[in-house]
Amino acid sequence: MADIEGEAWLALRETDRELACCLLFVPTDLRGLLSDLLSLAHECENAVRIPSESMLAAIRLQWWADVLAGDDPTVAPLAERLHGHLNSDKVSIGYLSAVIALWQNRLQNDIQGAAGCWAQAFAMMPGVEERHDLAMMASNIGRCFVDNDTTDVDLKKLRRHVGVETRWLFLLACLIRHGQKSRGTRTDGLLVWRMLAWRWGIRLPS
């Protein structure tokens, strides 16, 4: 299982380095699930963003829905890992279908765009959805994650609200704010050390 958890995190890192870094601070046994759920969100976003026609996007999204509901998980590494989470009761097919439906609904009504999808996806993440106060902050962070905007979430308050399974949200909020002040994080060689300090509430981004 450890190898599978590591594979999930490495796959997310290839897609989104910053998100992957945030997941370094959650328990190992949860990191694989969170990595795969966020990777699924990225797959849905790519399905809508990349094709030139909405019909192609709809086909791709339905492909993911069918694969996850079907009995052949070997068609894609992410599908295989998600089926593993389903088989171990870490997540339900209803939950995965609801995540995909966020992007399917966007094809019908794109008023909120990508920010709306990610806001709702973050608010639905494990450990978040059942807490209204945290879900509201997660939604705000999700919008800023897409729009490259500065989140107005109170970082000190957020740090008090998160637990071990939701700490990644706090670190992502710190990362977003730090990135706005420093004009990006991709070339920050001290990023992980900064995140370690933020995790303990030291020198939070202003």
PDB file of C-alpha atoms in Angstrom:
ATOM      1  CA  MET A   1       0.000   0.000   0.000  1.00  0.00           C
ATOM      2  CA  ALA A   2       2.892   2.348   0.785  1.00  0.00           C
ATOM      3  CA  ASP A   3       4.098   2.111  -2.808  1.00  0.00           C
ATOM      4  CA  ILE A   4       0.600   2.892  -4.113  1.00  0.00           C
ATOM      5  CA  GLU A   5       0.305   5.900  -1.797  1.00  0.00           C
ATOM      6  CA  GLY A   6       3.664   7.144  -3.037  1.00  0.00           C
ATOM      7  CA  GLU A   7       2.693   6.582  -6.648  1.00  0.00           C
ATOM      8  CA  ALA A   8      -0.439   8.707  -6.167  1.00  0.00           C
ATOM      9  CA  TRP A   9       1.545  11.586  -4.666  1.00  0.00           C
ATOM     10  CA  LEU A  10       4.210  11.437  -7.382  1.00  0.00           C
ATOM     11  CA  ALA A  11       1.506  11.515 -10.055  1.00  0.00           C
ATOM     12  CA  LEU A  12      -0.008  14.637  -8.493  1.00  0.00           C
ATOM     13  CA  ARG A  13       3.414  16.255  -8.237  1.00  0.00           C
ATOM     14  CA  GLU A  14       3.860  15.858 -11.989  1.00  0.00           C
ATOM     15  CA  THR A  15       0.618  17.795 -12.489  1.00  0.00           C
ATOM     16  CA  ASP A  16       0.684  20.276  -9.610  1.00  0.00           C
ATOM     17  CA  ARG A  17       3.853  20.705  -7.564  1.00  0.00           C
ATOM     18  CA  GLU A  18       2.338  23.160  -5.096  1.00  0.00           C
ATOM     19  CA  LEU A  19      -0.642  20.974  -4.212  1.00  0.00           C
ATOM     20  CA  ALA A  20       1.647  17.980  -3.842  1.00  0.00           C
ATOM     21  CA  CYS A  21       3.898  19.907  -1.454  1.00  0.00           C
ATOM     22  CA  CYS A  22       0.873  20.757   0.707  1.00  0.00           C
ATOM     23  CA  LEU A  23       0.021  17.061   0.994  1.00  0.00           C
ATOM     24  CA  LEU A  24       3.435  16.294   2.472  1.00  0.00           C
ATOM     25  CA  PHE A  25       2.003  17.559   5.755  1.00  0.00           C
ATOM     26  CA  VAL A  26      -0.930  15.143   6.005  1.00  0.00           C
ATOM     27  CA  PRO A  27      -0.702  11.544   7.294  1.00  0.00           C
ATOM     28  CA  THR A  28       0.766   9.078   4.833  1.00  0.00           C
ATOM     29  CA  ASP A  29      -2.288   6.816   4.882  1.00  0.00           C
ATOM     30  CA  LEU A  30      -4.469   9.732   3.770  1.00  0.00           C
ATOM     31  CA  ARG A  31      -2.024  11.294   1.317  1.00  0.00           C
ATOM     32  CA  GLY A  32      -2.710   8.776  -1.434  1.00  0.00           C
ATOM     33  CA  LEU A  33      -6.478   9.318  -1.351  1.00  0.00           C
ATOM     34  CA  LEU A  34      -6.189  13.113  -1.327  1.00  0.00           C
ATOM     35  CA  SER A  35      -3.605  12.989  -4.118  1.00  0.00           C
ATOM     36  CA  ASP A  36      -5.899  10.893  -6.296  1.00  0.00           C
ATOM     37  CA  LEU A  37      -8.985  13.021  -5.613  1.00  0.00           C
ATOM     38  CA  LEU A  38      -7.080  16.159  -6.571  1.00  0.00           C
ATOM     39  CA  SER A  39      -5.672  14.389  -9.622  1.00  0.00           C
ATOM     40  CA  LEU A  40      -9.234  13.475 -10.633  1.00  0.00           C
ATOM     41  CA  ALA A  41     -10.199  17.138 -10.333  1.00  0.00           C
ATOM     42  CA  HIS A  42      -7.276  18.053 -12.589  1.00  0.00           C
ATOM     43  CA  GLU A  43      -8.356  15.386 -15.099  1.00  0.00           C
ATOM     44  CA  CYS A  44     -11.862  16.870 -15.150  1.00  0.00           C
ATOM     45  CA  GLU A  45     -10.485  20.384 -15.573  1.00  0.00           C
ATOM     46  CA  ASN A  46      -8.292  19.254 -18.471  1.00  0.00           C
ATOM     47  CA  ALA A  47     -11.255  17.461 -20.039  1.00  0.00           C
ATOM     48  CA  VAL A  48     -13.156  20.755 -20.160  1.00  0.00           C
ATOM     49  CA  ARG A  49     -10.281  23.139 -20.861  1.00  0.00           C
ATOM     50  CA  ILE A  50      -8.250  21.337 -23.536  1.00  0.00           C
ATOM     51  CA  PRO A  51     -10.782  20.124 -26.168  1.00  0.00           C
ATOM     52  CA  SER A  52     -11.887  22.615 -28.807  1.00  0.00           C
ATOM     53  CA  GLU A  53     -15.499  21.389 -28.715  1.00  0.00           C
ATOM     54  CA  SER A  54     -17.824  20.907 -25.752  1.00  0.00           C
ATOM     55  CA  MET A  55     -18.952  17.534 -27.117  1.00  0.00           C
ATOM     56  CA  LEU A  56     -15.409  16.197 -26.801  1.00  0.00           C
ATOM     57  CA  ALA A  57     -15.249  17.483 -23.237  1.00  0.00           C
ATOM     58  CA  ALA A  58     -18.554  15.791 -22.409  1.00  0.00           C
ATOM     59  CA  ILE A  59     -17.300  12.501 -23.853  1.00  0.00           C
ATOM     60  CA  ARG A  60     -14.102  12.652 -21.811  1.00  0.00           C
ATOM     61  CA  LEU A  61     -15.939  13.414 -18.573  1.00  0.00           C
ATOM     62  CA  GLN A  62     -18.411  10.612 -19.205  1.00  0.00           C
ATOM     63  CA  TRP A  63     -15.497   8.292 -19.903  1.00  0.00           C
ATOM     64  CA  TRP A  64     -14.194   8.940 -16.388  1.00  0.00           C
ATOM     65  CA  ALA A  65     -17.649   8.428 -14.900  1.00  0.00           C
ATOM     66  CA  ASP A  66     -18.058   5.124 -16.749  1.00  0.00           C
ATOM     67  CA  VAL A  67     -14.568   3.873 -15.914  1.00  0.00           C
ATOM     68  CA  LEU A  68     -14.999   4.518 -12.197  1.00  0.00           C
ATOM     69  CA  ALA A  69     -18.447   2.919 -12.153  1.00  0.00           C
ATOM     70  CA  GLY A  70     -17.275  -0.035 -14.261  1.00  0.00           C
ATOM     71  CA  ASP A  71     -15.307  -3.149 -13.448  1.00  0.00           C
ATOM     72  CA  ASP A  72     -12.128  -2.629 -15.511  1.00  0.00           C
ATOM     73  CA  PRO A  73      -9.831  -0.366 -13.485  1.00  0.00           C
ATOM     74  CA  THR A  74      -6.739  -1.135 -15.569  1.00  0.00           C
ATOM     75  CA  VAL A  75      -7.515   1.399 -18.316  1.00  0.00           C
ATOM     76  CA  ALA A  76      -5.578   4.154 -16.518  1.00  0.00           C
ATOM     77  CA  PRO A  77      -3.287   4.266 -13.443  1.00  0.00           C
ATOM     78  CA  LEU A  78      -5.480   6.881 -11.727  1.00  0.00           C
ATOM     79  CA  ALA A  79      -8.589   4.784 -12.369  1.00  0.00           C
ATOM     80  CA  GLU A  80      -6.861   1.752 -10.873  1.00  0.00           C
ATOM     81  CA  ARG A  81      -5.876   3.658  -7.741  1.00  0.00           C
ATOM     82  CA  LEU A  82      -9.359   5.139  -7.341  1.00  0.00           C
ATOM     83  CA  HIS A  83     -10.867   1.659  -7.633  1.00  0.00           C
ATOM     84  CA  GLY A  84      -8.491   0.644  -4.862  1.00  0.00           C
ATOM     85  CA  HIS A  85      -9.876   3.412  -2.662  1.00  0.00           C
ATOM     86  CA  LEU A  86     -13.413   2.299  -3.549  1.00  0.00           C
ATOM     87  CA  ASN A  87     -12.644  -1.307  -2.645  1.00  0.00           C
ATOM     88  CA  SER A  88     -11.176  -0.265   0.710  1.00  0.00           C
ATOM     89  CA  ASP A  89     -14.205   1.952   1.450  1.00  0.00           C
ATOM     90  CA  LYS A  90     -12.106   5.108   1.655  1.00  0.00           C
ATOM     91  CA  VAL A  91     -14.441   6.814  -0.809  1.00  0.00           C
ATOM     92  CA  SER A  92     -17.796   6.053  -2.447  1.00  0.00           C
ATOM     93  CA  ILE A  93     -18.719   5.931  -6.121  1.00  0.00           C
ATOM     94  CA  GLY A  94     -21.383   8.528  -5.317  1.00  0.00           C
ATOM     95  CA  TYR A  95     -18.697  10.924  -4.137  1.00  0.00           C
ATOM     96  CA  LEU A  96     -16.516  10.404  -7.211  1.00  0.00           C
ATOM     97  CA  SER A  97     -19.546  10.835  -9.477  1.00  0.00           C
ATOM     98  CA  ALA A  98     -20.406  14.084  -7.682  1.00  0.00           C
ATOM     99  CA  VAL A  99     -16.893  15.422  -8.299  1.00  0.00           C
ATOM    100  CA  ILE A 100     -17.109  14.651 -12.007  1.00  0.00           C
ATOM    101  CA  ALA A 101     -20.619  16.141 -12.109  1.00  0.00           C
ATOM    102  CA  LEU A 102     -19.207  19.524 -11.069  1.00  0.00           C
ATOM    103  CA  TRP A 103     -17.421  19.751 -14.415  1.00  0.00           C
ATOM    104  CA  GLN A 104     -20.263  18.104 -16.340  1.00  0.00           C
ATOM    105  CA  ASN A 105     -22.647  20.768 -15.027  1.00  0.00           C
ATOM    106  CA  ARG A 106     -20.155  23.423 -16.098  1.00  0.00           C
ATOM    107  CA  LEU A 107     -20.602  22.333 -19.706  1.00  0.00           C
ATOM    108  CA  GLN A 108     -24.301  23.160 -19.372  1.00  0.00           C
ATOM    109  CA  ASN A 109     -23.880  26.373 -17.384  1.00  0.00           C
ATOM    110  CA  ASP A 110     -20.439  27.984 -17.275  1.00  0.00           C
ATOM    111  CA  ILE A 111     -21.379  31.031 -15.196  1.00  0.00           C
ATOM    112  CA  GLN A 112     -18.876  30.276 -12.420  1.00  0.00           C
ATOM    113  CA  GLY A 113     -16.256  28.683 -14.667  1.00  0.00           C
ATOM    114  CA  ALA A 114     -13.234  26.794 -13.397  1.00  0.00           C
ATOM    115  CA  ALA A 115     -13.191  28.715 -10.106  1.00  0.00           C
ATOM    116  CA  GLY A 116     -16.684  27.483  -9.266  1.00  0.00           C
ATOM    117  CA  CYS A 117     -15.743  23.860  -9.920  1.00  0.00           C
ATOM    118  CA  TRP A 118     -12.603  23.984  -7.804  1.00  0.00           C
ATOM    119  CA  ALA A 119     -14.370  25.907  -5.022  1.00  0.00           C
ATOM    120  CA  GLN A 120     -17.005  23.187  -4.744  1.00  0.00           C
ATOM    121  CA  ALA A 121     -14.461  20.385  -5.118  1.00  0.00           C
ATOM    122  CA  PHE A 122     -12.353  21.755  -2.249  1.00  0.00           C
ATOM    123  CA  ALA A 123     -15.462  22.152  -0.084  1.00  0.00           C
ATOM    124  CA  MET A 124     -16.313  18.484  -0.744  1.00  0.00           C
ATOM    125  CA  MET A 125     -12.921  17.070   0.224  1.00  0.00           C
ATOM    126  CA  PRO A 126     -12.662  14.525   3.064  1.00  0.00           C
ATOM    127  CA  GLY A 127     -12.871  16.158   6.479  1.00  0.00           C
ATOM    128  CA  VAL A 128     -14.187  19.418   5.019  1.00  0.00           C
ATOM    129  CA  GLU A 129     -17.734  18.908   3.741  1.00  0.00           C
ATOM    130  CA  GLU A 130     -19.253  18.065   7.115  1.00  0.00           C
ATOM    131  CA  ARG A 131     -17.929  21.295   8.687  1.00  0.00           C
ATOM    132  CA  HIS A 132     -19.732  24.336   7.330  1.00  0.00           C
ATOM    133  CA  ASP A 133     -17.221  26.885   8.623  1.00  0.00           C
ATOM    134  CA  LEU A 134     -14.276  25.045   7.106  1.00  0.00           C
ATOM    135  CA  ALA A 135     -16.154  24.323   3.882  1.00  0.00           C
ATOM    136  CA  MET A 136     -16.734  28.050   3.376  1.00  0.00           C
ATOM    137  CA  MET A 137     -13.030  28.778   3.782  1.00  0.00           C
ATOM    138  CA  ALA A 138     -12.125  25.845   1.532  1.00  0.00           C
ATOM    139  CA  SER A 139     -14.429  27.231  -1.163  1.00  0.00           C
ATOM    140  CA  ASN A 140     -12.685  30.608  -0.946  1.00  0.00           C
ATOM    141  CA  ILE A 141      -9.280  28.940  -1.235  1.00  0.00           C
ATOM    142  CA  GLY A 142     -10.454  26.896  -4.222  1.00  0.00           C
ATOM    143  CA  ARG A 143     -11.502  30.018  -6.108  1.00  0.00           C
ATOM    144  CA  CYS A 144      -8.212  31.750  -5.382  1.00  0.00           C
ATOM    145  CA  PHE A 145      -6.299  28.611  -6.372  1.00  0.00           C
ATOM    146  CA  VAL A 146      -7.750  28.926  -9.892  1.00  0.00           C
ATOM    147  CA  ASP A 147      -8.024  32.692 -10.259  1.00  0.00           C
ATOM    148  CA  ASN A 148      -4.499  33.332  -8.931  1.00  0.00           C
ATOM    149  CA  ASP A 149      -6.061  35.827  -6.559  1.00  0.00           C
ATOM    150  CA  THR A 150      -5.123  36.579  -2.943  1.00  0.00           C
ATOM    151  CA  THR A 151      -7.326  34.729  -0.486  1.00  0.00           C
ATOM    152  CA  ASP A 152      -8.886  36.835   2.255  1.00  0.00           C
ATOM    153  CA  VAL A 153      -9.081  33.872   4.633  1.00  0.00           C
ATOM    154  CA  ASP A 154      -7.745  34.629   8.114  1.00  0.00           C
ATOM    155  CA  LEU A 155      -4.725  32.310   8.192  1.00  0.00           C
ATOM    156  CA  LYS A 156      -4.500  32.209  11.981  1.00  0.00           C
ATOM    157  CA  LYS A 157      -8.177  31.309  12.237  1.00  0.00           C
ATOM    158  CA  LEU A 158      -7.859  28.717   9.485  1.00  0.00           C
ATOM    159  CA  ARG A 159      -4.895  27.104  11.230  1.00  0.00           C
ATOM    160  CA  ARG A 160      -7.021  26.668  14.364  1.00  0.00           C
ATOM    161  CA  HIS A 161      -9.858  25.101  12.365  1.00  0.00           C
ATOM    162  CA  VAL A 162      -7.951  22.493  10.354  1.00  0.00           C
ATOM    163  CA  GLY A 163      -6.976  19.047  11.581  1.00  0.00           C
ATOM    164  CA  VAL A 164      -4.425  16.541  10.367  1.00  0.00           C
ATOM    165  CA  GLU A 165      -6.532  15.545   7.346  1.00  0.00           C
ATOM    166  CA  THR A 166      -7.324  19.141   6.312  1.00  0.00           C
ATOM    167  CA  ARG A 167      -4.001  20.823   7.115  1.00  0.00           C
ATOM    168  CA  TRP A 168      -3.190  20.896   3.402  1.00  0.00           C
ATOM    169  CA  LEU A 169      -5.867  23.587   2.948  1.00  0.00           C
ATOM    170  CA  PHE A 170      -4.149  25.877   5.433  1.00  0.00           C
ATOM    171  CA  LEU A 171      -0.794  25.362   3.760  1.00  0.00           C
ATOM    172  CA  LEU A 172      -2.282  25.991   0.332  1.00  0.00           C
ATOM    173  CA  ALA A 173      -3.812  29.255   1.563  1.00  0.00           C
ATOM    174  CA  CYS A 174      -0.383  30.271   2.895  1.00  0.00           C
ATOM    175  CA  LEU A 175       1.188  29.269  -0.404  1.00  0.00           C
ATOM    176  CA  ILE A 176      -1.291  31.318  -2.439  1.00  0.00           C
ATOM    177  CA  ARG A 177      -0.698  34.408  -0.338  1.00  0.00           C
ATOM    178  CA  HIS A 178       3.075  33.941  -0.375  1.00  0.00           C
ATOM    179  CA  GLY A 179       3.014  33.485  -4.151  1.00  0.00           C
ATOM    180  CA  GLN A 180       1.161  36.764  -4.605  1.00  0.00           C
ATOM    181  CA  LYS A 181       3.739  38.614  -2.536  1.00  0.00           C
ATOM    182  CA  SER A 182       6.797  36.945  -4.067  1.00  0.00           C
ATOM    183  CA  ARG A 183       5.503  36.736  -7.668  1.00  0.00           C
ATOM    184  CA  GLY A 184       5.466  32.970  -7.797  1.00  0.00           C
ATOM    185  CA  THR A 185       6.720  29.916  -5.928  1.00  0.00           C
ATOM    186  CA  ARG A 186       8.037  27.663  -8.697  1.00  0.00           C
ATOM    187  CA  THR A 187      11.624  28.855  -8.315  1.00  0.00           C
ATOM    188  CA  ASP A 188      11.548  29.149  -4.511  1.00  0.00           C
ATOM    189  CA  GLY A 189      14.261  26.790  -3.323  1.00  0.00           C
ATOM    190  CA  LEU A 190      13.202  27.297   0.299  1.00  0.00           C
ATOM    191  CA  LEU A 191       9.534  26.506  -0.295  1.00  0.00           C
ATOM    192  CA  VAL A 192       9.331  23.317   1.770  1.00  0.00           C
ATOM    193  CA  TRP A 193      11.188  24.998   4.650  1.00  0.00           C
ATOM    194  CA  ARG A 194       8.786  27.935   4.525  1.00  0.00           C
ATOM    195  CA  MET A 195       5.857  25.520   4.584  1.00  0.00           C
ATOM    196  CA  LEU A 196       7.327  23.718   7.584  1.00  0.00           C
ATOM    197  CA  ALA A 197       7.465  27.043   9.433  1.00  0.00           C
ATOM    198  CA  TRP A 198       3.881  27.896   8.410  1.00  0.00           C
ATOM    199  CA  ARG A 199       2.723  24.481   9.607  1.00  0.00           C
ATOM    200  CA  TRP A 200       3.832  25.501  13.123  1.00  0.00           C
ATOM    201  CA  GLY A 201       2.392  29.014  12.789  1.00  0.00           C
ATOM    202  CA  ILE A 202       5.769  30.729  12.326  1.00  0.00           C
ATOM    203  CA  ARG A 203       6.051  33.792  10.059  1.00  0.00           C
ATOM    204  CA  LEU A 204       2.738  33.324   8.296  1.00  0.00           C
ATOM    205  CA  PRO A 205       2.447  35.262   4.994  1.00  0.00           C
ATOM    206  CA  SER A 206       0.855  38.664   5.522  1.00  0.00           C
TER     207      SER A 206
END
